[in-house]
Amino acid sequence: MSKTYFTEDHEWVSVDGDIGTVGITDFAQQQLGDVVFVELPEVGKSLDKGAEVAVVESVKAASEIYMPVAGEVTEANDALADDPSTVNSDPTGAGWFMKIKIADTGALDGLMDEKAYEAFVEGLD
């Protein structure tokens, strides 16, 4: 069974064992507006927590996506190249960005659960 964690940069990571699926939250896609391009990371790239791993361009701006925890990119969602609007229509499902092999699952303890993330977003208003 997977568990989902959230960052203050509005990324989510759904974890099953030591594999995490990473995307941006519904709040983030709403703030961006219509997504027109997604630059995905190279498979095999190892990055530290907080490292820039992808870029999202929307009609409003370009935004960086950061690694929620340290790890190695094992898969990129190449379907986003053909249809970047999937990030808007299904940000926590088909709009995922990449899968990563998490270097230390203990690092997930520093992230928020869904309830804490919702409270965090409410505090931004």
PDB file of C-alpha atoms in Angstrom:
ATOM      1  CA  MET A   1       0.000   0.000   0.000  1.00  0.00           C
ATOM      2  CA  SER A   2       1.364   3.383  -0.952  1.00  0.00           C
ATOM      3  CA  LYS A   3       1.431   6.520   1.157  1.00  0.00           C
ATOM      4  CA  THR A   4       1.575  10.060  -0.196  1.00  0.00           C
ATOM      5  CA  TYR A   5       3.727  12.865   1.169  1.00  0.00           C
ATOM      6  CA  PHE A   6       3.846  16.569   0.272  1.00  0.00           C
ATOM      7  CA  THR A   7       6.462  19.328   0.189  1.00  0.00           C
ATOM      8  CA  GLU A   8       6.143  23.050   0.851  1.00  0.00           C
ATOM      9  CA  ASP A   9       7.095  23.514  -2.823  1.00  0.00           C
ATOM     10  CA  HIS A  10       3.822  21.733  -3.737  1.00  0.00           C
ATOM     11  CA  GLU A  11       5.258  18.465  -4.993  1.00  0.00           C
ATOM     12  CA  TRP A  12       3.719  15.169  -3.948  1.00  0.00           C
ATOM     13  CA  VAL A  13       5.434  11.802  -3.722  1.00  0.00           C
ATOM     14  CA  SER A  14       3.470   8.575  -3.508  1.00  0.00           C
ATOM     15  CA  VAL A  15       5.668   5.893  -1.979  1.00  0.00           C
ATOM     16  CA  ASP A  16       5.455   2.128  -2.412  1.00  0.00           C
ATOM     17  CA  GLY A  17       8.452   0.401  -0.805  1.00  0.00           C
ATOM     18  CA  ASP A  18      11.496   2.457  -1.836  1.00  0.00           C
ATOM     19  CA  ILE A  19       9.956   3.723  -5.104  1.00  0.00           C
ATOM     20  CA  GLY A  20       8.312   7.128  -5.171  1.00  0.00           C
ATOM     21  CA  THR A  21       6.097   8.589  -7.890  1.00  0.00           C
ATOM     22  CA  VAL A  22       6.460  12.387  -8.013  1.00  0.00           C
ATOM     23  CA  GLY A  23       4.165  15.110  -9.339  1.00  0.00           C
ATOM     24  CA  ILE A  24       2.789  18.522  -8.465  1.00  0.00           C
ATOM     25  CA  THR A  25      -0.310  19.135  -6.396  1.00  0.00           C
ATOM     26  CA  ASP A  26      -3.688  20.345  -7.587  1.00  0.00           C
ATOM     27  CA  PHE A  27      -2.956  23.653  -5.821  1.00  0.00           C
ATOM     28  CA  ALA A  28       0.276  24.042  -7.816  1.00  0.00           C
ATOM     29  CA  GLN A  29      -1.335  23.321 -11.180  1.00  0.00           C
ATOM     30  CA  GLN A  30      -4.095  25.834 -10.393  1.00  0.00           C
ATOM     31  CA  GLN A  31      -1.495  28.489  -9.568  1.00  0.00           C
ATOM     32  CA  LEU A  32       0.399  27.776 -12.804  1.00  0.00           C
ATOM     33  CA  GLY A  33      -2.590  27.886 -15.125  1.00  0.00           C
ATOM     34  CA  ASP A  34      -2.555  26.011 -18.428  1.00  0.00           C
ATOM     35  CA  VAL A  35       0.603  23.885 -18.639  1.00  0.00           C
ATOM     36  CA  VAL A  36       2.113  24.011 -22.136  1.00  0.00           C
ATOM     37  CA  PHE A  37       5.461  22.213 -21.692  1.00  0.00           C
ATOM     38  CA  VAL A  38       7.139  19.866 -19.231  1.00  0.00           C
ATOM     39  CA  GLU A  39      10.889  19.220 -19.170  1.00  0.00           C
ATOM     40  CA  LEU A  40      11.464  15.865 -17.519  1.00  0.00           C
ATOM     41  CA  PRO A  41      14.662  14.523 -15.933  1.00  0.00           C
ATOM     42  CA  GLU A  42      16.999  11.956 -17.446  1.00  0.00           C
ATOM     43  CA  VAL A  43      16.492   8.407 -16.214  1.00  0.00           C
ATOM     44  CA  GLY A  44      19.439   7.295 -14.100  1.00  0.00           C
ATOM     45  CA  LYS A  45      20.153  10.741 -12.689  1.00  0.00           C
ATOM     46  CA  SER A  46      20.797  10.804  -8.920  1.00  0.00           C
ATOM     47  CA  LEU A  47      19.834  13.984  -7.111  1.00  0.00           C
ATOM     48  CA  ASP A  48      19.786  15.335  -3.572  1.00  0.00           C
ATOM     49  CA  LYS A  49      16.656  16.521  -1.801  1.00  0.00           C
ATOM     50  CA  GLY A  50      15.704  19.964  -3.029  1.00  0.00           C
ATOM     51  CA  ALA A  51      17.642  19.693  -6.303  1.00  0.00           C
ATOM     52  CA  GLU A  52      15.923  21.006  -9.420  1.00  0.00           C
ATOM     53  CA  VAL A  53      14.733  17.963 -11.334  1.00  0.00           C
ATOM     54  CA  ALA A  54      12.159  19.195 -13.882  1.00  0.00           C
ATOM     55  CA  VAL A  55      10.616  22.366 -15.303  1.00  0.00           C
ATOM     56  CA  VAL A  56       6.977  23.173 -15.968  1.00  0.00           C
ATOM     57  CA  GLU A  57       6.024  25.963 -18.340  1.00  0.00           C
ATOM     58  CA  SER A  58       2.547  27.399 -18.315  1.00  0.00           C
ATOM     59  CA  VAL A  59       0.860  30.334 -19.980  1.00  0.00           C
ATOM     60  CA  LYS A  60       1.755  32.332 -16.841  1.00  0.00           C
ATOM     61  CA  ALA A  61       5.340  31.321 -16.021  1.00  0.00           C
ATOM     62  CA  ALA A  62       7.986  28.617 -15.837  1.00  0.00           C
ATOM     63  CA  SER A  63       8.479  26.815 -12.532  1.00  0.00           C
ATOM     64  CA  GLU A  64      11.084  24.378 -11.297  1.00  0.00           C
ATOM     65  CA  ILE A  65      10.171  21.041  -9.763  1.00  0.00           C
ATOM     66  CA  TYR A  66      12.384  19.893  -6.895  1.00  0.00           C
ATOM     67  CA  MET A  67      13.301  16.460  -5.599  1.00  0.00           C
ATOM     68  CA  PRO A  68      11.167  15.794  -2.503  1.00  0.00           C
ATOM     69  CA  VAL A  69      13.846  13.422  -1.165  1.00  0.00           C
ATOM     70  CA  ALA A  70      17.243  12.244  -2.412  1.00  0.00           C
ATOM     71  CA  GLY A  71      17.216   9.440  -4.937  1.00  0.00           C
ATOM     72  CA  GLU A  72      17.683   8.218  -8.477  1.00  0.00           C
ATOM     73  CA  VAL A  73      15.251   8.864 -11.310  1.00  0.00           C
ATOM     74  CA  THR A  74      14.110   5.460 -12.585  1.00  0.00           C
ATOM     75  CA  GLU A  75      11.366   6.511 -14.998  1.00  0.00           C
ATOM     76  CA  ALA A  76      10.035   9.700 -16.605  1.00  0.00           C
ATOM     77  CA  ASN A  77       6.431  10.174 -17.714  1.00  0.00           C
ATOM     78  CA  ASP A  78       7.134  10.674 -21.419  1.00  0.00           C
ATOM     79  CA  ALA A  79       3.395  10.963 -22.124  1.00  0.00           C
ATOM     80  CA  LEU A  80       3.598  14.528 -20.762  1.00  0.00           C
ATOM     81  CA  ALA A  81       5.712  15.565 -23.761  1.00  0.00           C
ATOM     82  CA  ASP A  82       2.794  14.785 -26.065  1.00  0.00           C
ATOM     83  CA  ASP A  83       0.093  16.132 -23.754  1.00  0.00           C
ATOM     84  CA  PRO A  84       1.394  18.473 -21.015  1.00  0.00           C
ATOM     85  CA  SER A  85      -2.192  19.502 -20.198  1.00  0.00           C
ATOM     86  CA  THR A  86      -2.490  16.182 -18.343  1.00  0.00           C
ATOM     87  CA  VAL A  87      -0.748  18.003 -15.476  1.00  0.00           C
ATOM     88  CA  ASN A  88      -3.834  20.253 -15.252  1.00  0.00           C
ATOM     89  CA  SER A  89      -6.478  17.599 -15.798  1.00  0.00           C
ATOM     90  CA  ASP A  90      -5.048  14.880 -13.521  1.00  0.00           C
ATOM     91  CA  PRO A  91      -2.148  16.282 -11.448  1.00  0.00           C
ATOM     92  CA  THR A  92      -2.125  13.485  -8.873  1.00  0.00           C
ATOM     93  CA  GLY A  93      -2.799  10.660 -11.338  1.00  0.00           C
ATOM     94  CA  ALA A  94      -1.769  10.480 -15.004  1.00  0.00           C
ATOM     95  CA  GLY A  95       0.047  13.819 -14.658  1.00  0.00           C
ATOM     96  CA  TRP A  96       2.908  12.338 -12.616  1.00  0.00           C
ATOM     97  CA  PHE A  97       6.409  13.470 -13.613  1.00  0.00           C
ATOM     98  CA  MET A  98       8.820  10.723 -12.624  1.00  0.00           C
ATOM     99  CA  LYS A  99       9.494   7.706 -10.516  1.00  0.00           C
ATOM    100  CA  ILE A 100      12.466   7.700  -8.184  1.00  0.00           C
ATOM    101  CA  LYS A 101      14.321   5.125  -6.131  1.00  0.00           C
ATOM    102  CA  ILE A 102      14.449   6.775  -2.730  1.00  0.00           C
ATOM    103  CA  ALA A 103      17.928   6.768  -1.206  1.00  0.00           C
ATOM    104  CA  ASP A 104      16.680   6.886   2.400  1.00  0.00           C
ATOM    105  CA  THR A 105      12.990   6.309   3.124  1.00  0.00           C
ATOM    106  CA  GLY A 106      13.588   7.780   6.594  1.00  0.00           C
ATOM    107  CA  ALA A 107      13.846  11.188   4.886  1.00  0.00           C
ATOM    108  CA  LEU A 108      10.121  10.992   4.148  1.00  0.00           C
ATOM    109  CA  ASP A 109       9.475  11.770   7.816  1.00  0.00           C
ATOM    110  CA  GLY A 110      10.405  15.387   7.089  1.00  0.00           C
ATOM    111  CA  LEU A 111       7.543  15.769   4.595  1.00  0.00           C
ATOM    112  CA  MET A 112       3.866  16.533   5.246  1.00  0.00           C
ATOM    113  CA  ASP A 113       0.961  14.096   5.095  1.00  0.00           C
ATOM    114  CA  GLU A 114      -2.208  15.120   3.231  1.00  0.00           C
ATOM    115  CA  LYS A 115      -3.880  16.676   6.286  1.00  0.00           C
ATOM    116  CA  ALA A 116      -0.817  18.774   7.130  1.00  0.00           C
ATOM    117  CA  TYR A 117      -0.457  19.858   3.487  1.00  0.00           C
ATOM    118  CA  GLU A 118      -4.096  20.976   3.338  1.00  0.00           C
ATOM    119  CA  ALA A 119      -3.547  23.062   6.476  1.00  0.00           C
ATOM    120  CA  PHE A 120      -0.354  24.483   4.932  1.00  0.00           C
ATOM    121  CA  VAL A 121      -2.206  25.536   1.765  1.00  0.00           C
ATOM    122  CA  GLU A 122      -5.056  27.077   3.788  1.00  0.00           C
ATOM    123  CA  GLY A 123      -2.447  29.153   5.600  1.00  0.00           C
ATOM    124  CA  LEU A 124      -1.246  30.610   2.291  1.00  0.00           C
ATOM    125  CA  ASP A 125      -4.482  32.491   1.651  1.00  0.00           C
TER     126      ASP A 125
END
